[in-house]
Tab-separated table of C-alpha atoms in Angstrom:
chain	number	residue	atom	x	y	z
A	1	MET	CA	-0.077	-0.197	-0.090
A	2	LYS	CA	1.540	3.321	-0.818
A	3	ASN	CA	-1.755	5.341	-1.636
A	4	ILE	CA	-3.804	6.154	0.993
A	5	ALA	CA	-7.349	8.132	1.057
A	6	VAL	CA	-8.693	9.638	4.213
A	7	ILE	CA	-12.230	11.361	4.445
A	8	GLY	CA	-12.352	14.181	6.899
A	9	ALA	CA	-10.007	16.840	7.242
A	10	GLY	CA	-10.516	17.428	11.474
A	11	THR	CA	-8.647	16.632	14.284
A	12	MET	CA	-8.343	13.408	13.779
A	13	GLY	CA	-8.707	13.304	9.292
A	14	ASN	CA	-5.959	15.667	9.452
A	15	GLY	CA	-3.737	14.036	11.891
A	16	ILE	CA	-3.420	10.057	10.330
A	17	ALA	CA	-2.796	11.958	6.722
A	18	HIS	CA	0.077	13.760	8.578
A	19	THR	CA	1.024	10.133	9.978
A	20	PHE	CA	0.888	8.636	6.594
A	21	ALA	CA	2.429	11.565	4.562
A	22	GLN	CA	5.214	11.611	7.161
A	23	CYS	CA	5.702	8.131	6.878
A	24	GLY	CA	6.189	8.321	3.128
A	25	PHE	CA	2.522	7.407	1.757
A	26	GLN	CA	0.477	9.478	-0.808
A	27	VAL	CA	-2.068	10.788	0.688
A	28	ASN	CA	-5.575	12.204	-0.434
A	29	LEU	CA	-7.262	14.323	2.078
A	30	ILE	CA	-10.937	14.407	1.356
A	31	ASP	CA	-13.908	16.993	2.788
A	32	VAL	CA	-16.551	18.372	1.178
A	33	ASN	CA	-15.836	21.484	2.800
A	34	GLU	CA	-13.185	23.889	1.256
A	35	THR	CA	-12.338	25.499	4.471
A	36	ALA	CA	-12.137	22.397	6.711
A	37	LEU	CA	-9.586	21.581	4.066
A	38	GLN	CA	-7.439	24.629	4.346
A	39	ASN	CA	-7.457	24.249	8.032
A	40	GLY	CA	-6.828	21.036	7.729
A	41	LEU	CA	-3.696	21.565	5.849
A	42	ALA	CA	-2.373	24.602	7.975
A	43	THR	CA	-2.828	22.375	11.154
A	44	ILE	CA	-0.617	19.797	9.688
A	45	SER	CA	2.048	22.400	8.984
A	46	LYS	CA	1.324	24.330	12.025
A	47	ASN	CA	2.333	20.487	13.608
A	48	LEU	CA	5.251	19.843	11.577
A	49	ASP	CA	6.708	23.501	12.497
A	50	ARG	CA	6.466	22.085	16.233
A	51	LEU	CA	8.159	18.717	15.386
A	52	LEU	CA	10.917	21.148	13.638
A	53	ALA	CA	11.239	23.242	16.533
A	54	LYS	CA	12.125	20.336	18.741
A	55	GLU	CA	14.504	18.820	16.037
A	56	LYS	CA	12.231	15.510	16.022
A	57	ILE	CA	12.299	16.091	12.167
A	58	SER	CA	14.277	17.860	9.242
A	59	GLU	CA	13.252	20.770	6.976
A	60	ALA	CA	13.345	18.396	4.279
A	61	ASP	CA	11.135	15.777	5.929
A	62	LYS	CA	8.163	18.669	6.587
A	63	THR	CA	9.037	19.835	2.908
A	64	ASN	CA	8.029	16.187	1.726
A	65	THR	CA	5.109	15.411	4.220
A	66	LEU	CA	3.404	18.091	2.971
A	67	ALA	CA	4.381	16.998	-0.345
A	68	ASN	CA	2.747	13.857	-0.084
A	69	ILE	CA	-0.399	15.449	0.604
A	70	SER	CA	-3.253	15.842	-2.106
A	71	SER	CA	-6.509	17.809	-1.086
A	72	PHE	CA	-10.124	16.922	-2.616
A	73	THR	CA	-13.622	17.489	-1.981
A	74	ASN	CA	-14.870	15.192	-4.736
A	75	LEU	CA	-15.294	12.130	-2.834
A	76	LYS	CA	-14.893	9.879	-6.224
A	77	ALA	CA	-12.096	11.825	-7.481
A	78	GLY	CA	-10.271	11.698	-3.923
A	79	VAL	CA	-10.500	7.643	-3.668
A	80	LYS	CA	-9.255	6.997	-7.188
A	81	GLN	CA	-6.653	4.936	-7.816
A	82	THR	CA	-6.169	4.453	-3.712
A	83	ASP	CA	-4.888	0.997	-1.526
A	84	LEU	CA	-6.531	1.665	0.913
A	85	VAL	CA	-9.648	4.251	2.438
A	86	VAL	CA	-9.506	5.940	6.142
A	87	GLU	CA	-13.289	7.472	6.862
A	88	ALA	CA	-12.488	9.483	9.626
A	89	ALA	CA	-15.416	12.007	9.479
A	90	THR	CA	-17.610	13.123	12.312
A	91	GLU	CA	-18.830	10.765	14.669
A	92	ASN	CA	-22.551	10.001	13.349
A	93	LEU	CA	-23.745	6.680	12.277
A	94	ASP	CA	-26.125	8.200	9.618
A	95	LEU	CA	-23.167	10.078	8.396
A	96	LYS	CA	-20.795	6.985	8.365
A	97	LEU	CA	-23.404	4.565	6.812
A	98	SER	CA	-23.778	6.864	3.855
A	99	ILE	CA	-20.078	7.564	3.148
A	100	PHE	CA	-19.479	3.694	3.319
A	101	LYS	CA	-22.467	2.931	0.648
A	102	GLN	CA	-20.892	5.740	-1.656
A	103	LEU	CA	-17.387	4.018	-1.058
A	104	ASP	CA	-18.635	0.710	-1.873
A	105	ALA	CA	-19.951	2.274	-4.956
A	106	VAL	CA	-16.632	3.818	-6.452
A	107	CYS	CA	-13.856	2.024	-5.193
A	108	PRO	CA	-12.815	-1.386	-6.658
A	109	PRO	CA	-13.843	-4.599	-5.073
A	110	GLU	CA	-10.431	-5.353	-3.559
A	111	ILE	CA	-10.016	-1.969	-1.969
A	112	ILE	CA	-10.171	-1.972	1.758
A	113	LEU	CA	-12.300	0.680	3.806
A	114	ALA	CA	-11.143	1.620	7.246
A	115	THR	CA	-13.388	3.836	9.738
A	116	ASN	CA	-11.260	5.834	12.590
A	117	THR	CA	-14.398	5.299	14.482
A	118	SER	CA	-14.247	5.125	18.262
A	119	SER	CA	-17.344	3.427	19.402
A	120	ILE	CA	-19.768	2.756	16.839
A	121	SER	CA	-19.951	-1.044	15.339
A	122	ILE	CA	-17.582	-2.171	12.573
A	123	THR	CA	-20.286	-4.806	11.976
A	124	GLN	CA	-23.206	-2.589	11.764
A	125	ILE	CA	-21.034	0.140	9.493
A	126	ALA	CA	-19.893	-2.704	7.239
A	127	ALA	CA	-23.431	-3.909	6.521
A	128	ALA	CA	-23.977	-0.548	4.359
A	129	THR	CA	-21.436	-2.393	1.987
A	130	LYS	CA	-21.171	-5.653	-0.391
A	131	ARG	CA	-17.785	-6.063	0.998
A	132	ALA	CA	-18.325	-6.603	4.862
A	133	ASP	CA	-14.983	-8.654	4.784
A	134	LYS	CA	-12.843	-6.036	3.632
A	135	VAL	CA	-14.207	-3.144	6.450
A	136	ILE	CA	-12.668	-2.796	9.418
A	137	GLY	CA	-11.969	-0.235	12.385
A	138	MET	CA	-8.575	1.476	12.633
A	139	HIS	CA	-9.253	3.529	15.214
A	140	PHE	CA	-6.183	6.086	16.051
A	141	MET	CA	-5.633	8.066	19.421
A	142	ASN	CA	-5.520	11.499	19.567
A	143	PRO	CA	-2.856	13.575	18.537
A	144	VAL	CA	-2.113	10.839	16.129
A	145	PRO	CA	1.096	11.780	14.753
A	146	ILE	CA	2.236	11.466	18.522
A	147	MET	CA	0.136	8.823	20.072
A	148	GLN	CA	1.296	5.078	19.519
A	149	LEU	CA	-1.842	3.028	20.082
A	150	VAL	CA	-4.039	1.898	17.043
A	151	GLU	CA	-6.855	-0.201	18.226
A	152	VAL	CA	-7.582	-2.454	15.019
A	153	ILE	CA	-11.519	-3.540	15.584
A	154	ARG	CA	-12.756	-6.898	13.605
A	155	GLY	CA	-16.138	-6.690	12.307
A	156	TYR	CA	-18.474	-10.078	12.594
A	157	ASN	CA	-17.231	-10.362	8.914
A	158	THR	CA	-13.856	-8.948	8.416
A	159	SER	CA	-11.575	-11.518	6.955
A	160	ASP	CA	-8.319	-12.890	8.447
A	161	LEU	CA	-6.185	-11.282	5.772
A	162	VAL	CA	-7.775	-7.599	5.827
A	163	CYS	CA	-6.694	-7.731	9.984
A	164	GLU	CA	-3.320	-8.826	9.504
A	165	THR	CA	-2.729	-6.282	6.615
A	166	ILE	CA	-3.912	-3.423	8.733
A	167	MET	CA	-1.999	-5.031	11.933
A	168	GLN	CA	1.280	-4.505	9.520
A	169	LEU	CA	0.429	-1.462	7.598
A	170	SER	CA	-0.017	0.108	11.773
A	171	LYS	CA	3.538	-1.332	12.405
A	172	THR	CA	4.771	0.532	9.314
A	173	LEU	CA	3.219	3.860	10.767
A	174	ARG	CA	5.281	3.234	13.898
A	175	LYS	CA	2.462	2.519	15.861
A	176	THR	CA	1.522	-0.305	18.081
A	177	PRO	CA	-1.485	-1.718	16.573
A	178	VAL	CA	-3.911	-4.383	19.332
A	179	GLU	CA	-6.720	-6.442	18.050
A	180	VAL	CA	-10.156	-6.139	19.551
A	181	ASN	CA	-13.290	-7.254	18.941
A	182	ASP	CA	-16.528	-5.304	18.122
A	183	TYR	CA	-18.416	-4.516	21.038
A	184	PRO	CA	-19.558	-1.212	22.100
A	185	GLY	CA	-16.737	1.279	22.977
A	186	PHE	CA	-14.002	-1.297	21.810
A	187	VAL	CA	-11.647	-1.243	24.798
A	188	ALA	CA	-10.279	1.910	24.826
A	189	ASN	CA	-13.580	4.215	25.544
A	190	ARG	CA	-15.793	1.444	27.458
A	191	ILE	CA	-13.136	1.823	29.842
A	192	LEU	CA	-11.926	5.591	29.920
A	193	MET	CA	-15.631	6.636	29.323
A	194	PRO	CA	-17.583	5.838	32.432
A	195	MET	CA	-14.085	7.155	34.186
A	196	LEU	CA	-14.250	10.369	32.523
A	197	ASN	CA	-18.593	10.336	33.080
A	198	GLU	CA	-17.770	9.112	37.228
A	199	ALA	CA	-15.392	12.267	37.232
A	200	MET	CA	-18.233	14.316	36.125
A	201	GLU	CA	-20.570	12.773	38.445
A	202	THR	CA	-17.985	13.236	41.064
A	203	LEU	CA	-18.253	17.134	40.121
A	204	TYR	CA	-21.877	17.509	39.556
A	205	ASN	CA	-22.278	15.839	43.172
A	206	GLY	CA	-20.375	18.703	44.631
A	207	VAL	CA	-17.483	16.305	46.233
A	208	ALA	CA	-14.727	18.357	44.646
A	209	GLY	CA	-14.035	21.121	42.067
A	210	VAL	CA	-12.618	20.742	38.831
A	211	GLN	CA	-9.249	21.542	39.799
A	212	GLU	CA	-9.201	19.367	42.764
A	213	ILE	CA	-10.632	16.368	40.729
A	214	ASP	CA	-7.903	17.022	38.005
A	215	THR	CA	-5.249	17.116	40.807
A	216	VAL	CA	-6.086	13.933	42.504
A	217	MET	CA	-6.155	11.674	39.145
A	218	LYS	CA	-2.728	13.242	38.121
A	219	LEU	CA	-0.751	12.864	41.641
A	220	GLY	CA	-2.650	10.286	43.123
A	221	MET	CA	-3.203	7.784	39.920
A	222	ALA	CA	0.019	8.954	37.407
A	223	HIS	CA	-2.310	10.311	35.087
A	224	PRO	CA	-0.629	12.573	32.623
A	225	MET	CA	-3.806	14.651	32.413
A	226	GLY	CA	-6.794	14.685	34.508
A	227	PRO	CA	-10.273	13.286	33.543
A	228	LEU	CA	-12.098	16.694	33.115
A	229	GLN	CA	-9.357	18.247	31.230
A	230	LEU	CA	-9.021	15.018	29.262
A	231	ALA	CA	-13.107	15.202	28.399
A	232	ASP	CA	-11.943	18.925	27.329
A	233	PHE	CA	-9.625	17.914	25.041
A	234	ILE	CA	-11.582	15.003	23.300
A	235	GLY	CA	-14.565	17.117	23.032
A	236	LEU	CA	-17.838	17.085	25.454
A	237	ASP	CA	-19.758	16.560	22.797
A	238	VAL	CA	-17.661	13.156	21.006
A	239	CYS	CA	-17.786	12.158	24.893
A	240	LEU	CA	-21.383	12.366	24.811
A	241	SER	CA	-22.059	10.937	21.666
A	242	ILE	CA	-19.619	7.630	22.702
A	243	LEU	CA	-21.436	7.023	25.820
A	244	ASN	CA	-25.045	7.480	24.329
A	245	VAL	CA	-23.359	3.904	22.110
A	246	LEU	CA	-22.431	2.285	25.088
A	247	TYR	CA	-25.443	3.031	27.099
A	248	ASP	CA	-27.769	1.881	24.020
A	249	GLY	CA	-25.629	-0.615	23.165
A	250	PHE	CA	-25.269	-2.320	26.642
A	251	LYS	CA	-28.528	-0.804	28.156
A	252	ASN	CA	-26.582	-0.585	31.425
A	253	PRO	CA	-27.294	2.915	33.420
A	254	LYS	CA	-23.792	2.626	34.269
A	255	TYR	CA	-23.198	4.201	31.102
A	256	ALA	CA	-25.728	6.929	31.194
A	257	PRO	CA	-24.354	9.864	30.731
A	258	CYS	CA	-23.782	12.720	33.554
A	259	PRO	CA	-26.746	15.518	33.365
A	260	LEU	CA	-24.001	18.099	33.773
A	261	LEU	CA	-21.963	16.897	30.512
A	262	VAL	CA	-25.585	16.660	28.390
A	263	ASN	CA	-26.288	20.256	29.684
A	264	MET	CA	-22.930	21.391	29.126
A	265	VAL	CA	-23.286	20.145	25.587
A	266	ARG	CA	-26.752	21.977	25.022
A	267	ALA	CA	-25.096	25.117	25.942
A	268	GLY	CA	-22.271	24.679	23.417
A	269	LYS	CA	-19.306	24.027	26.086
A	270	LEU	CA	-17.642	21.542	24.329
A	271	GLY	CA	-14.086	22.237	25.731
A	272	VAL	CA	-11.206	23.033	24.019
A	273	LYS	CA	-12.679	23.552	20.487
A	274	SER	CA	-15.553	25.610	21.322
A	275	GLY	CA	-13.208	27.549	24.017
A	276	GLU	CA	-14.967	26.738	27.416
A	277	GLY	CA	-15.861	23.248	29.020
A	278	PHE	CA	-14.796	22.301	32.559
A	279	TYR	CA	-11.884	25.304	31.867
A	280	ASP	CA	-11.754	28.565	30.533
A	281	TYR	CA	-9.648	28.253	27.122
A	282	THR	CA	-10.238	32.022	25.877
A	283	THR	CA	-7.595	33.526	28.586
A	284	SER	CA	-3.929	32.885	29.123
A	285	LYS	CA	-4.708	31.162	32.351
A	286	LYS	CA	-7.232	28.546	32.559
A	287	ALA	CA	-10.053	28.630	35.102
A	288	GLU	CA	-12.652	26.872	36.162
A	289	THR	CA	-15.927	27.197	34.313
A	290	VAL	CA	-19.167	28.020	36.612
A	291	SER	CA	-20.452	24.455	36.268
A	292	LYS	CA	-23.459	25.162	38.618
A	293	GLN	CA	-25.233	27.141	36.312
A	294	PHE	CA	-25.456	23.988	34.227
A	295	SER	CA	-26.688	21.556	36.734
């Protein structure tokens, strides 16, 4: 595989494109929104500048990486003559089903279709195609160029050959792939999201404040980032979406989203992406939000 199409130029999509391109792959970055594409390319360039400043790459590495990326707003043109498609669109089932139906119609039957979904059933996504054996989950972690893990999720019909191909490809990207089976939340989010949700419940119940909760987990559990700060970083809307998938999938009340999270998302407090969540990112010094107003 040398030619990769990545669908979605947002945080995950541009990170995936960056990673493939830096490892020498030719990448077609696809997004229906031209502004999103340009923002994604600008983010890749900025992240390469950070690596350059830390002397982790050379100027030539940056130039070559950017040269390896082409951008498209037309899906059919973007996936033409590619060896693998990685979908990294918004975590929305209907959107993903629509994209995979389109991909199945325009991609040659031998092409593997991967999704970066963090919680949605691979088997359900594969059912929108006529190549369920060639549909697989390739769940990268954020920020993609830095984080080593790739969850490789087998759908019910994913073939052994396709799974092994993606495992080996992940290693080519200097990542550590871990094979898991297709159940709601897979491994990473099935364990992570209840922890973040419990931190929100702890805040909601008035046990401690935002910074106190995060400090306990950072200093007491050696977490590099507190759970509420991590939720802000992931995006509170994304956290809510994943918890809803877990709750719908297992029908277990332990996965029910905290009311505080629900109200913050309704209020547009989505974390870093909106400038405010459990912390305020609009000023140079992060400040705790007045979460009681969303209770």
